[in-house]
Amino acid sequence: MKLETLRNLYISQLQDIYSTEKQIEASLPKLARAASNPKLKAGFDKHLAETKNQAKRLEQIFRSLGISSGNDTSPPMIGLAAEGQEVIRSSGDDHVQDAALIAAAQKIEHYEIASYGTLLAYAKLLGDVDSAKLLKASLEEEKATDKRLTILAEGLVNRQAVRASGYGGGGFGEEDGGLSFLGILLGAAAGVAAGMLLAPTTGEDARKKLLEGALALWDQYGGKAGELADVARTTFQKVAGQPQEVNDGGQ
């Protein structure tokens, strides 16, 4: 098809997303079978039903415009589907594979969101009001699916994959909650240890061992707690009478 008018482009993009939906319809049962997490399986099953309805909406648009659904296979979807198949064929930990399945599925979702968003804009410009309503319904479904996948990934599957990978999961390295917990831990440790160091009854050997242990802790985890670790480390060195390290900004 020659792309000489916006209508030509509109029709071409409609046929592309229809091909995409039909390929997704064939892929989702395989993704569901490969998933080990029950919620992920259910999510794929739910989206399969939505995908079938989205294809029907597109068929309704084709009828209203008096055009065919086209015979071409969506090139972008070929690559996205191939990535999903590669994950399905992979071996290893089930939790990690679930995380990979979500990643592959969300790439497809983002392509669909972009496609439906563009088509909706074209439909409005061309005055295709009825099609715009159908396209908006599909766009909102795709956004909702992407959000559900994000919640499932961040709230459960990715954490399970982290633990399966031997990194502990839910630990100090996580943003927000993890760093806040680390800050509290280091702050409490600083208070207790400083009190012991300053106590006149604390022997010199005990003070030295306590200082060495505290500094080792901050050296290990301090990079994840930012300025708190630097302040605590400097404070301990002052209390113990040790020379302070000069931070030259990495120069």
PDB file of C-alpha atoms in Angstrom:
ATOM      1  CA  MET A   1       0.000   0.000   0.000  1.00  0.00           C
ATOM      2  CA  LYS A   2       1.231   3.479  -0.854  1.00  0.00           C
ATOM      3  CA  LEU A   3       1.340   5.806   2.142  1.00  0.00           C
ATOM      4  CA  GLU A   4       0.129   8.879   0.290  1.00  0.00           C
ATOM      5  CA  THR A   5      -2.537   9.959   2.784  1.00  0.00           C
ATOM      6  CA  LEU A   6      -3.164   9.705   6.507  1.00  0.00           C
ATOM      7  CA  ARG A   7      -6.065   7.400   5.720  1.00  0.00           C
ATOM      8  CA  ASN A   8      -3.662   5.031   3.932  1.00  0.00           C
ATOM      9  CA  LEU A   9      -1.382   5.069   6.972  1.00  0.00           C
ATOM     10  CA  TYR A  10      -4.355   4.587   9.286  1.00  0.00           C
ATOM     11  CA  ILE A  11      -5.500   1.497   7.384  1.00  0.00           C
ATOM     12  CA  SER A  12      -1.966   0.092   7.271  1.00  0.00           C
ATOM     13  CA  GLN A  13      -1.590   0.496  11.039  1.00  0.00           C
ATOM     14  CA  LEU A  14      -4.994  -1.068  11.677  1.00  0.00           C
ATOM     15  CA  GLN A  15      -3.964  -4.120   9.670  1.00  0.00           C
ATOM     16  CA  ASP A  16      -0.649  -4.292  11.538  1.00  0.00           C
ATOM     17  CA  ILE A  17      -2.253  -4.286  14.983  1.00  0.00           C
ATOM     18  CA  TYR A  18      -4.800  -6.862  13.829  1.00  0.00           C
ATOM     19  CA  SER A  19      -1.964  -9.151  12.770  1.00  0.00           C
ATOM     20  CA  THR A  20      -0.333  -8.444  16.127  1.00  0.00           C
ATOM     21  CA  GLU A  21      -3.466  -9.434  18.033  1.00  0.00           C
ATOM     22  CA  LYS A  22      -3.827 -12.687  16.099  1.00  0.00           C
ATOM     23  CA  GLN A  23      -0.180 -13.584  16.798  1.00  0.00           C
ATOM     24  CA  ILE A  24      -0.649 -12.774  20.476  1.00  0.00           C
ATOM     25  CA  GLU A  25      -3.771 -14.915  20.534  1.00  0.00           C
ATOM     26  CA  ALA A  26      -1.651 -17.848  19.362  1.00  0.00           C
ATOM     27  CA  SER A  27       1.197 -17.108  21.802  1.00  0.00           C
ATOM     28  CA  LEU A  28      -0.640 -16.486  25.081  1.00  0.00           C
ATOM     29  CA  PRO A  29      -1.644 -20.119  25.760  1.00  0.00           C
ATOM     30  CA  LYS A  30       2.025 -21.101  25.432  1.00  0.00           C
ATOM     31  CA  LEU A  31       3.084 -18.333  27.815  1.00  0.00           C
ATOM     32  CA  ALA A  32       0.436 -19.449  30.314  1.00  0.00           C
ATOM     33  CA  ARG A  33       1.642 -23.050  30.200  1.00  0.00           C
ATOM     34  CA  ALA A  34       5.248 -21.948  30.718  1.00  0.00           C
ATOM     35  CA  ALA A  35       4.441 -19.780  33.752  1.00  0.00           C
ATOM     36  CA  SER A  36       4.801 -21.357  37.192  1.00  0.00           C
ATOM     37  CA  ASN A  37       3.218 -18.538  39.209  1.00  0.00           C
ATOM     38  CA  PRO A  38      -0.581 -19.070  39.446  1.00  0.00           C
ATOM     39  CA  LYS A  39      -1.303 -15.340  39.272  1.00  0.00           C
ATOM     40  CA  LEU A  40       0.810 -15.013  36.142  1.00  0.00           C
ATOM     41  CA  LYS A  41      -0.982 -17.954  34.543  1.00  0.00           C
ATOM     42  CA  ALA A  42      -4.332 -16.362  35.368  1.00  0.00           C
ATOM     43  CA  GLY A  43      -3.129 -13.046  34.000  1.00  0.00           C
ATOM     44  CA  PHE A  44      -2.185 -14.589  30.668  1.00  0.00           C
ATOM     45  CA  ASP A  45      -5.547 -16.381  30.503  1.00  0.00           C
ATOM     46  CA  LYS A  46      -7.388 -13.138  31.229  1.00  0.00           C
ATOM     47  CA  HIS A  47      -5.469 -11.279  28.548  1.00  0.00           C
ATOM     48  CA  LEU A  48      -6.207 -14.026  26.033  1.00  0.00           C
ATOM     49  CA  ALA A  49      -9.924 -13.314  26.402  1.00  0.00           C
ATOM     50  CA  GLU A  50      -9.258  -9.588  26.054  1.00  0.00           C
ATOM     51  CA  THR A  51      -7.105 -10.168  22.978  1.00  0.00           C
ATOM     52  CA  LYS A  52      -9.893 -12.071  21.253  1.00  0.00           C
ATOM     53  CA  ASN A  53     -12.296  -9.211  21.946  1.00  0.00           C
ATOM     54  CA  GLN A  54      -9.771  -6.675  20.685  1.00  0.00           C
ATOM     55  CA  ALA A  55      -9.448  -8.603  17.427  1.00  0.00           C
ATOM     56  CA  LYS A  56     -13.246  -8.572  17.102  1.00  0.00           C
ATOM     57  CA  ARG A  57     -13.282  -4.802  17.593  1.00  0.00           C
ATOM     58  CA  LEU A  58     -10.755  -4.422  14.796  1.00  0.00           C
ATOM     59  CA  GLU A  59     -12.853  -6.652  12.546  1.00  0.00           C
ATOM     60  CA  GLN A  60     -15.799  -4.364  13.283  1.00  0.00           C
ATOM     61  CA  ILE A  61     -13.689  -1.373  12.246  1.00  0.00           C
ATOM     62  CA  PHE A  62     -12.656  -3.087   9.015  1.00  0.00           C
ATOM     63  CA  ARG A  63     -16.308  -3.731   8.167  1.00  0.00           C
ATOM     64  CA  SER A  64     -17.297  -0.151   8.890  1.00  0.00           C
ATOM     65  CA  LEU A  65     -14.486   1.170   6.681  1.00  0.00           C
ATOM     66  CA  GLY A  66     -15.128  -1.392   3.969  1.00  0.00           C
ATOM     67  CA  ILE A  67     -11.568  -2.720   3.969  1.00  0.00           C
ATOM     68  CA  SER A  68      -9.890  -6.084   4.503  1.00  0.00           C
ATOM     69  CA  SER A  69      -7.922  -7.095   7.563  1.00  0.00           C
ATOM     70  CA  GLY A  70      -4.852  -7.657   5.394  1.00  0.00           C
ATOM     71  CA  ASN A  71      -2.688 -10.706   4.925  1.00  0.00           C
ATOM     72  CA  ASP A  72       0.697  -9.457   6.092  1.00  0.00           C
ATOM     73  CA  THR A  73       2.322 -10.555   9.349  1.00  0.00           C
ATOM     74  CA  SER A  74       3.355  -7.735  11.682  1.00  0.00           C
ATOM     75  CA  PRO A  75       7.188  -7.553  11.461  1.00  0.00           C
ATOM     76  CA  PRO A  76       7.701  -6.087  14.968  1.00  0.00           C
ATOM     77  CA  MET A  77       5.504  -8.776  16.482  1.00  0.00           C
ATOM     78  CA  ILE A  78       7.550 -11.516  14.829  1.00  0.00           C
ATOM     79  CA  GLY A  79      10.581 -10.461  16.847  1.00  0.00           C
ATOM     80  CA  LEU A  80       8.623  -9.947  20.068  1.00  0.00           C
ATOM     81  CA  ALA A  81       6.963 -13.349  19.743  1.00  0.00           C
ATOM     82  CA  ALA A  82      10.332 -14.967  19.065  1.00  0.00           C
ATOM     83  CA  GLU A  83      11.676 -13.538  22.319  1.00  0.00           C
ATOM     84  CA  GLY A  84       8.765 -15.044  24.202  1.00  0.00           C
ATOM     85  CA  GLN A  85       9.376 -18.424  22.586  1.00  0.00           C
ATOM     86  CA  GLU A  86      13.036 -18.238  23.568  1.00  0.00           C
ATOM     87  CA  VAL A  87      12.029 -17.735  27.198  1.00  0.00           C
ATOM     88  CA  ILE A  88       9.618 -20.673  26.989  1.00  0.00           C
ATOM     89  CA  ARG A  89      12.395 -22.930  25.684  1.00  0.00           C
ATOM     90  CA  SER A  90      14.845 -21.800  28.356  1.00  0.00           C
ATOM     91  CA  SER A  91      15.774 -23.865  31.393  1.00  0.00           C
ATOM     92  CA  GLY A  92      16.662 -22.812  34.915  1.00  0.00           C
ATOM     93  CA  ASP A  93      14.801 -21.512  37.952  1.00  0.00           C
ATOM     94  CA  ASP A  94      11.017 -21.203  37.619  1.00  0.00           C
ATOM     95  CA  HIS A  95      10.907 -17.822  39.375  1.00  0.00           C
ATOM     96  CA  VAL A  96      13.537 -16.349  37.082  1.00  0.00           C
ATOM     97  CA  GLN A  97      11.684 -17.707  34.061  1.00  0.00           C
ATOM     98  CA  ASP A  98       8.468 -16.092  35.312  1.00  0.00           C
ATOM     99  CA  ALA A  99      10.292 -12.766  35.551  1.00  0.00           C
ATOM    100  CA  ALA A 100      11.520 -13.237  31.981  1.00  0.00           C
ATOM    101  CA  LEU A 101       8.002 -14.087  30.791  1.00  0.00           C
ATOM    102  CA  ILE A 102       6.665 -10.881  32.309  1.00  0.00           C
ATOM    103  CA  ALA A 103       9.449  -8.873  30.673  1.00  0.00           C
ATOM    104  CA  ALA A 104       8.663 -10.393  27.277  1.00  0.00           C
ATOM    105  CA  ALA A 105       4.922  -9.860  27.761  1.00  0.00           C
ATOM    106  CA  GLN A 106       5.368  -6.229  28.754  1.00  0.00           C
ATOM    107  CA  LYS A 107       7.425  -5.504  25.661  1.00  0.00           C
ATOM    108  CA  ILE A 108       4.458  -6.721  23.635  1.00  0.00           C
ATOM    109  CA  GLU A 109       2.085  -4.653  25.774  1.00  0.00           C
ATOM    110  CA  HIS A 110       4.120  -1.516  25.197  1.00  0.00           C
ATOM    111  CA  TYR A 111       4.042  -2.098  21.445  1.00  0.00           C
ATOM    112  CA  GLU A 112       0.272  -2.520  21.593  1.00  0.00           C
ATOM    113  CA  ILE A 113      -0.161   0.579  23.743  1.00  0.00           C
ATOM    114  CA  ALA A 114       1.888   2.627  21.281  1.00  0.00           C
ATOM    115  CA  SER A 115      -0.051   1.200  18.329  1.00  0.00           C
ATOM    116  CA  TYR A 116      -3.501   1.784  19.786  1.00  0.00           C
ATOM    117  CA  GLY A 117      -2.533   5.252  20.993  1.00  0.00           C
ATOM    118  CA  THR A 118      -1.394   6.210  17.495  1.00  0.00           C
ATOM    119  CA  LEU A 119      -4.496   4.702  15.874  1.00  0.00           C
ATOM    120  CA  LEU A 120      -6.763   6.543  18.294  1.00  0.00           C
ATOM    121  CA  ALA A 121      -5.099   9.834  17.372  1.00  0.00           C
ATOM    122  CA  TYR A 122      -5.510   9.086  13.656  1.00  0.00           C
ATOM    123  CA  ALA A 123      -9.162   8.098  14.089  1.00  0.00           C
ATOM    124  CA  LYS A 124      -9.939  11.371  15.843  1.00  0.00           C
ATOM    125  CA  LEU A 125      -8.184  13.417  13.154  1.00  0.00           C
ATOM    126  CA  LEU A 126     -10.017  11.560  10.393  1.00  0.00           C
ATOM    127  CA  GLY A 127     -13.378  11.920  12.107  1.00  0.00           C
ATOM    128  CA  ASP A 128     -13.787   8.162  12.530  1.00  0.00           C
ATOM    129  CA  VAL A 129     -15.729   8.556  15.761  1.00  0.00           C
ATOM    130  CA  ASP A 130     -17.116   5.031  16.055  1.00  0.00           C
ATOM    131  CA  SER A 131     -13.708   3.437  15.486  1.00  0.00           C
ATOM    132  CA  ALA A 132     -12.137   5.835  17.983  1.00  0.00           C
ATOM    133  CA  LYS A 133     -14.424   4.497  20.725  1.00  0.00           C
ATOM    134  CA  LEU A 134     -13.436   0.913  19.941  1.00  0.00           C
ATOM    135  CA  LEU A 135      -9.741   1.763  19.776  1.00  0.00           C
ATOM    136  CA  LYS A 136      -9.901   3.627  23.088  1.00  0.00           C
ATOM    137  CA  ALA A 137     -11.495   0.607  24.767  1.00  0.00           C
ATOM    138  CA  SER A 138      -8.652  -1.623  23.574  1.00  0.00           C
ATOM    139  CA  LEU A 139      -6.043   0.957  24.570  1.00  0.00           C
ATOM    140  CA  GLU A 140      -7.389   1.111  28.123  1.00  0.00           C
ATOM    141  CA  GLU A 141      -7.356  -2.679  28.360  1.00  0.00           C
ATOM    142  CA  GLU A 142      -3.728  -2.801  27.255  1.00  0.00           C
ATOM    143  CA  LYS A 143      -2.750  -0.184  29.818  1.00  0.00           C
ATOM    144  CA  ALA A 144      -4.559  -2.117  32.546  1.00  0.00           C
ATOM    145  CA  THR A 145      -2.815  -5.346  31.537  1.00  0.00           C
ATOM    146  CA  ASP A 146       0.576  -3.653  31.607  1.00  0.00           C
ATOM    147  CA  LYS A 147      -0.173  -2.255  35.071  1.00  0.00           C
ATOM    148  CA  ARG A 148      -1.209  -5.683  36.380  1.00  0.00           C
ATOM    149  CA  LEU A 149       2.025  -7.186  35.067  1.00  0.00           C
ATOM    150  CA  THR A 150       4.060  -4.428  36.699  1.00  0.00           C
ATOM    151  CA  ILE A 151       2.358  -4.953  40.061  1.00  0.00           C
ATOM    152  CA  LEU A 152       2.876  -8.710  39.859  1.00  0.00           C
ATOM    153  CA  ALA A 153       6.523  -8.321  38.846  1.00  0.00           C
ATOM    154  CA  GLU A 154       7.495  -5.715  41.423  1.00  0.00           C
ATOM    155  CA  GLY A 155       5.339  -7.071  44.220  1.00  0.00           C
ATOM    156  CA  LEU A 156       6.195 -10.756  43.958  1.00  0.00           C
ATOM    157  CA  VAL A 157       7.834 -12.367  40.929  1.00  0.00           C
ATOM    158  CA  ASN A 158      10.984 -10.241  40.730  1.00  0.00           C
ATOM    159  CA  ARG A 159      11.564 -10.669  44.472  1.00  0.00           C
ATOM    160  CA  GLN A 160      11.233 -14.422  44.123  1.00  0.00           C
ATOM    161  CA  ALA A 161      13.708 -14.310  41.238  1.00  0.00           C
ATOM    162  CA  VAL A 162      16.159 -12.337  43.370  1.00  0.00           C
ATOM    163  CA  ARG A 163      15.998 -14.886  46.182  1.00  0.00           C
ATOM    164  CA  ALA A 164      16.361 -17.731  43.699  1.00  0.00           C
ATOM    165  CA  SER A 165      19.456 -16.013  42.331  1.00  0.00           C
ATOM    166  CA  GLY A 166      21.094 -16.021  45.753  1.00  0.00           C
ATOM    167  CA  TYR A 167      20.903 -12.292  46.439  1.00  0.00           C
ATOM    168  CA  GLY A 168      18.683 -12.590  49.472  1.00  0.00           C
ATOM    169  CA  GLY A 169      15.653 -10.709  48.151  1.00  0.00           C
ATOM    170  CA  GLY A 170      14.045  -7.869  50.061  1.00  0.00           C
ATOM    171  CA  GLY A 171      17.471  -6.880  51.359  1.00  0.00           C
ATOM    172  CA  PHE A 172      19.515  -3.787  51.850  1.00  0.00           C
ATOM    173  CA  GLY A 173      20.000  -3.135  48.152  1.00  0.00           C
ATOM    174  CA  GLU A 174      16.359  -2.409  47.376  1.00  0.00           C
ATOM    175  CA  GLU A 175      15.290   1.173  46.838  1.00  0.00           C
ATOM    176  CA  ASP A 176      13.220   3.174  49.325  1.00  0.00           C
ATOM    177  CA  GLY A 177      12.254   0.531  51.909  1.00  0.00           C
ATOM    178  CA  GLY A 178      15.580  -1.271  51.853  1.00  0.00           C
ATOM    179  CA  LEU A 179      17.667   1.878  52.119  1.00  0.00           C
ATOM    180  CA  SER A 180      15.440   3.300  54.832  1.00  0.00           C
ATOM    181  CA  PHE A 181      15.847   0.113  56.863  1.00  0.00           C
ATOM    182  CA  LEU A 182      19.604   0.213  56.355  1.00  0.00           C
ATOM    183  CA  GLY A 183      19.686   3.822  57.490  1.00  0.00           C
ATOM    184  CA  ILE A 184      17.822   2.961  60.682  1.00  0.00           C
ATOM    185  CA  LEU A 185      20.105  -0.011  61.310  1.00  0.00           C
ATOM    186  CA  LEU A 186      23.295   1.985  60.866  1.00  0.00           C
ATOM    187  CA  GLY A 187      21.916   4.849  62.931  1.00  0.00           C
ATOM    188  CA  ALA A 188      21.067   2.528  65.808  1.00  0.00           C
ATOM    189  CA  ALA A 189      24.419   0.787  65.559  1.00  0.00           C
ATOM    190  CA  ALA A 190      26.183   4.131  65.616  1.00  0.00           C
ATOM    191  CA  GLY A 191      24.365   5.207  68.764  1.00  0.00           C
ATOM    192  CA  VAL A 192      24.995   1.999  70.690  1.00  0.00           C
ATOM    193  CA  ALA A 193      28.589   1.613  69.617  1.00  0.00           C
ATOM    194  CA  ALA A 194      29.445   5.256  70.275  1.00  0.00           C
ATOM    195  CA  GLY A 195      28.075   4.938  73.789  1.00  0.00           C
ATOM    196  CA  MET A 196      30.226   1.881  74.447  1.00  0.00           C
ATOM    197  CA  LEU A 197      33.296   3.560  73.032  1.00  0.00           C
ATOM    198  CA  LEU A 198      32.822   6.579  75.269  1.00  0.00           C
ATOM    199  CA  ALA A 199      32.045   4.553  78.398  1.00  0.00           C
ATOM    200  CA  PRO A 200      34.977   4.700  80.850  1.00  0.00           C
ATOM    201  CA  THR A 201      34.460   1.049  81.822  1.00  0.00           C
ATOM    202  CA  THR A 202      35.041  -0.196  78.294  1.00  0.00           C
ATOM    203  CA  GLY A 203      38.494  -1.724  77.952  1.00  0.00           C
ATOM    204  CA  GLU A 204      40.902  -0.662  75.226  1.00  0.00           C
ATOM    205  CA  ASP A 205      40.807  -4.057  73.486  1.00  0.00           C
ATOM    206  CA  ALA A 206      37.012  -4.056  73.491  1.00  0.00           C
ATOM    207  CA  ARG A 207      36.940  -0.521  72.106  1.00  0.00           C
ATOM    208  CA  LYS A 208      39.333  -1.496  69.343  1.00  0.00           C
ATOM    209  CA  LYS A 209      37.377  -4.617  68.339  1.00  0.00           C
ATOM    210  CA  LEU A 210      34.102  -2.713  68.400  1.00  0.00           C
ATOM    211  CA  LEU A 211      35.531  -0.005  66.188  1.00  0.00           C
ATOM    212  CA  GLU A 212      36.959  -2.503  63.708  1.00  0.00           C
ATOM    213  CA  GLY A 213      33.652  -4.365  63.486  1.00  0.00           C
ATOM    214  CA  ALA A 214      31.615  -1.200  63.044  1.00  0.00           C
ATOM    215  CA  LEU A 215      33.895   0.173  60.331  1.00  0.00           C
ATOM    216  CA  ALA A 216      33.823  -3.163  58.520  1.00  0.00           C
ATOM    217  CA  LEU A 217      30.018  -3.052  58.559  1.00  0.00           C
ATOM    218  CA  TRP A 218      29.959   0.432  57.102  1.00  0.00           C
ATOM    219  CA  ASP A 219      32.572  -0.450  54.513  1.00  0.00           C
ATOM    220  CA  GLN A 220      30.368  -3.337  53.383  1.00  0.00           C
ATOM    221  CA  TYR A 221      26.990  -1.612  53.352  1.00  0.00           C
ATOM    222  CA  GLY A 222      27.793   2.082  53.560  1.00  0.00           C
ATOM    223  CA  GLY A 223      27.671   2.676  49.820  1.00  0.00           C
ATOM    224  CA  LYS A 224      23.982   1.858  49.915  1.00  0.00           C
ATOM    225  CA  ALA A 225      23.155   4.261  52.720  1.00  0.00           C
ATOM    226  CA  GLY A 226      24.779   7.374  51.275  1.00  0.00           C
ATOM    227  CA  GLU A 227      25.779  10.213  53.588  1.00  0.00           C
ATOM    228  CA  LEU A 228      24.653   8.457  56.774  1.00  0.00           C
ATOM    229  CA  ALA A 229      27.436   5.915  56.530  1.00  0.00           C
ATOM    230  CA  ASP A 230      30.030   8.623  55.839  1.00  0.00           C
ATOM    231  CA  VAL A 231      28.909  10.660  58.839  1.00  0.00           C
ATOM    232  CA  ALA A 232      28.825   7.612  61.124  1.00  0.00           C
ATOM    233  CA  ARG A 233      32.258   6.459  59.991  1.00  0.00           C
ATOM    234  CA  THR A 234      33.785   9.891  60.571  1.00  0.00           C
ATOM    235  CA  THR A 235      32.175  10.123  64.005  1.00  0.00           C
ATOM    236  CA  PHE A 236      33.620   6.779  65.078  1.00  0.00           C
ATOM    237  CA  GLN A 237      37.065   7.758  63.901  1.00  0.00           C
ATOM    238  CA  LYS A 238      36.875  10.971  65.895  1.00  0.00           C
ATOM    239  CA  VAL A 239      35.723   9.139  69.021  1.00  0.00           C
ATOM    240  CA  ALA A 240      38.464   6.537  68.683  1.00  0.00           C
ATOM    241  CA  GLY A 241      41.107   9.093  67.897  1.00  0.00           C
ATOM    242  CA  GLN A 242      41.909   7.527  64.523  1.00  0.00           C
ATOM    243  CA  PRO A 243      42.953   9.653  61.554  1.00  0.00           C
ATOM    244  CA  GLN A 244      40.019  10.452  59.263  1.00  0.00           C
ATOM    245  CA  GLU A 245      40.028   9.562  55.594  1.00  0.00           C
ATOM    246  CA  VAL A 246      39.795  12.528  53.288  1.00  0.00           C
ATOM    247  CA  ASN A 247      37.132  12.218  50.616  1.00  0.00           C
ATOM    248  CA  ASP A 248      38.607  13.904  47.584  1.00  0.00           C
ATOM    249  CA  GLY A 249      35.557  13.193  45.386  1.00  0.00           C
ATOM    250  CA  GLY A 250      37.194  10.220  43.688  1.00  0.00           C
ATOM    251  CA  GLN A 251      40.063  12.246  42.196  1.00  0.00           C
TER     252      GLN A 251
END
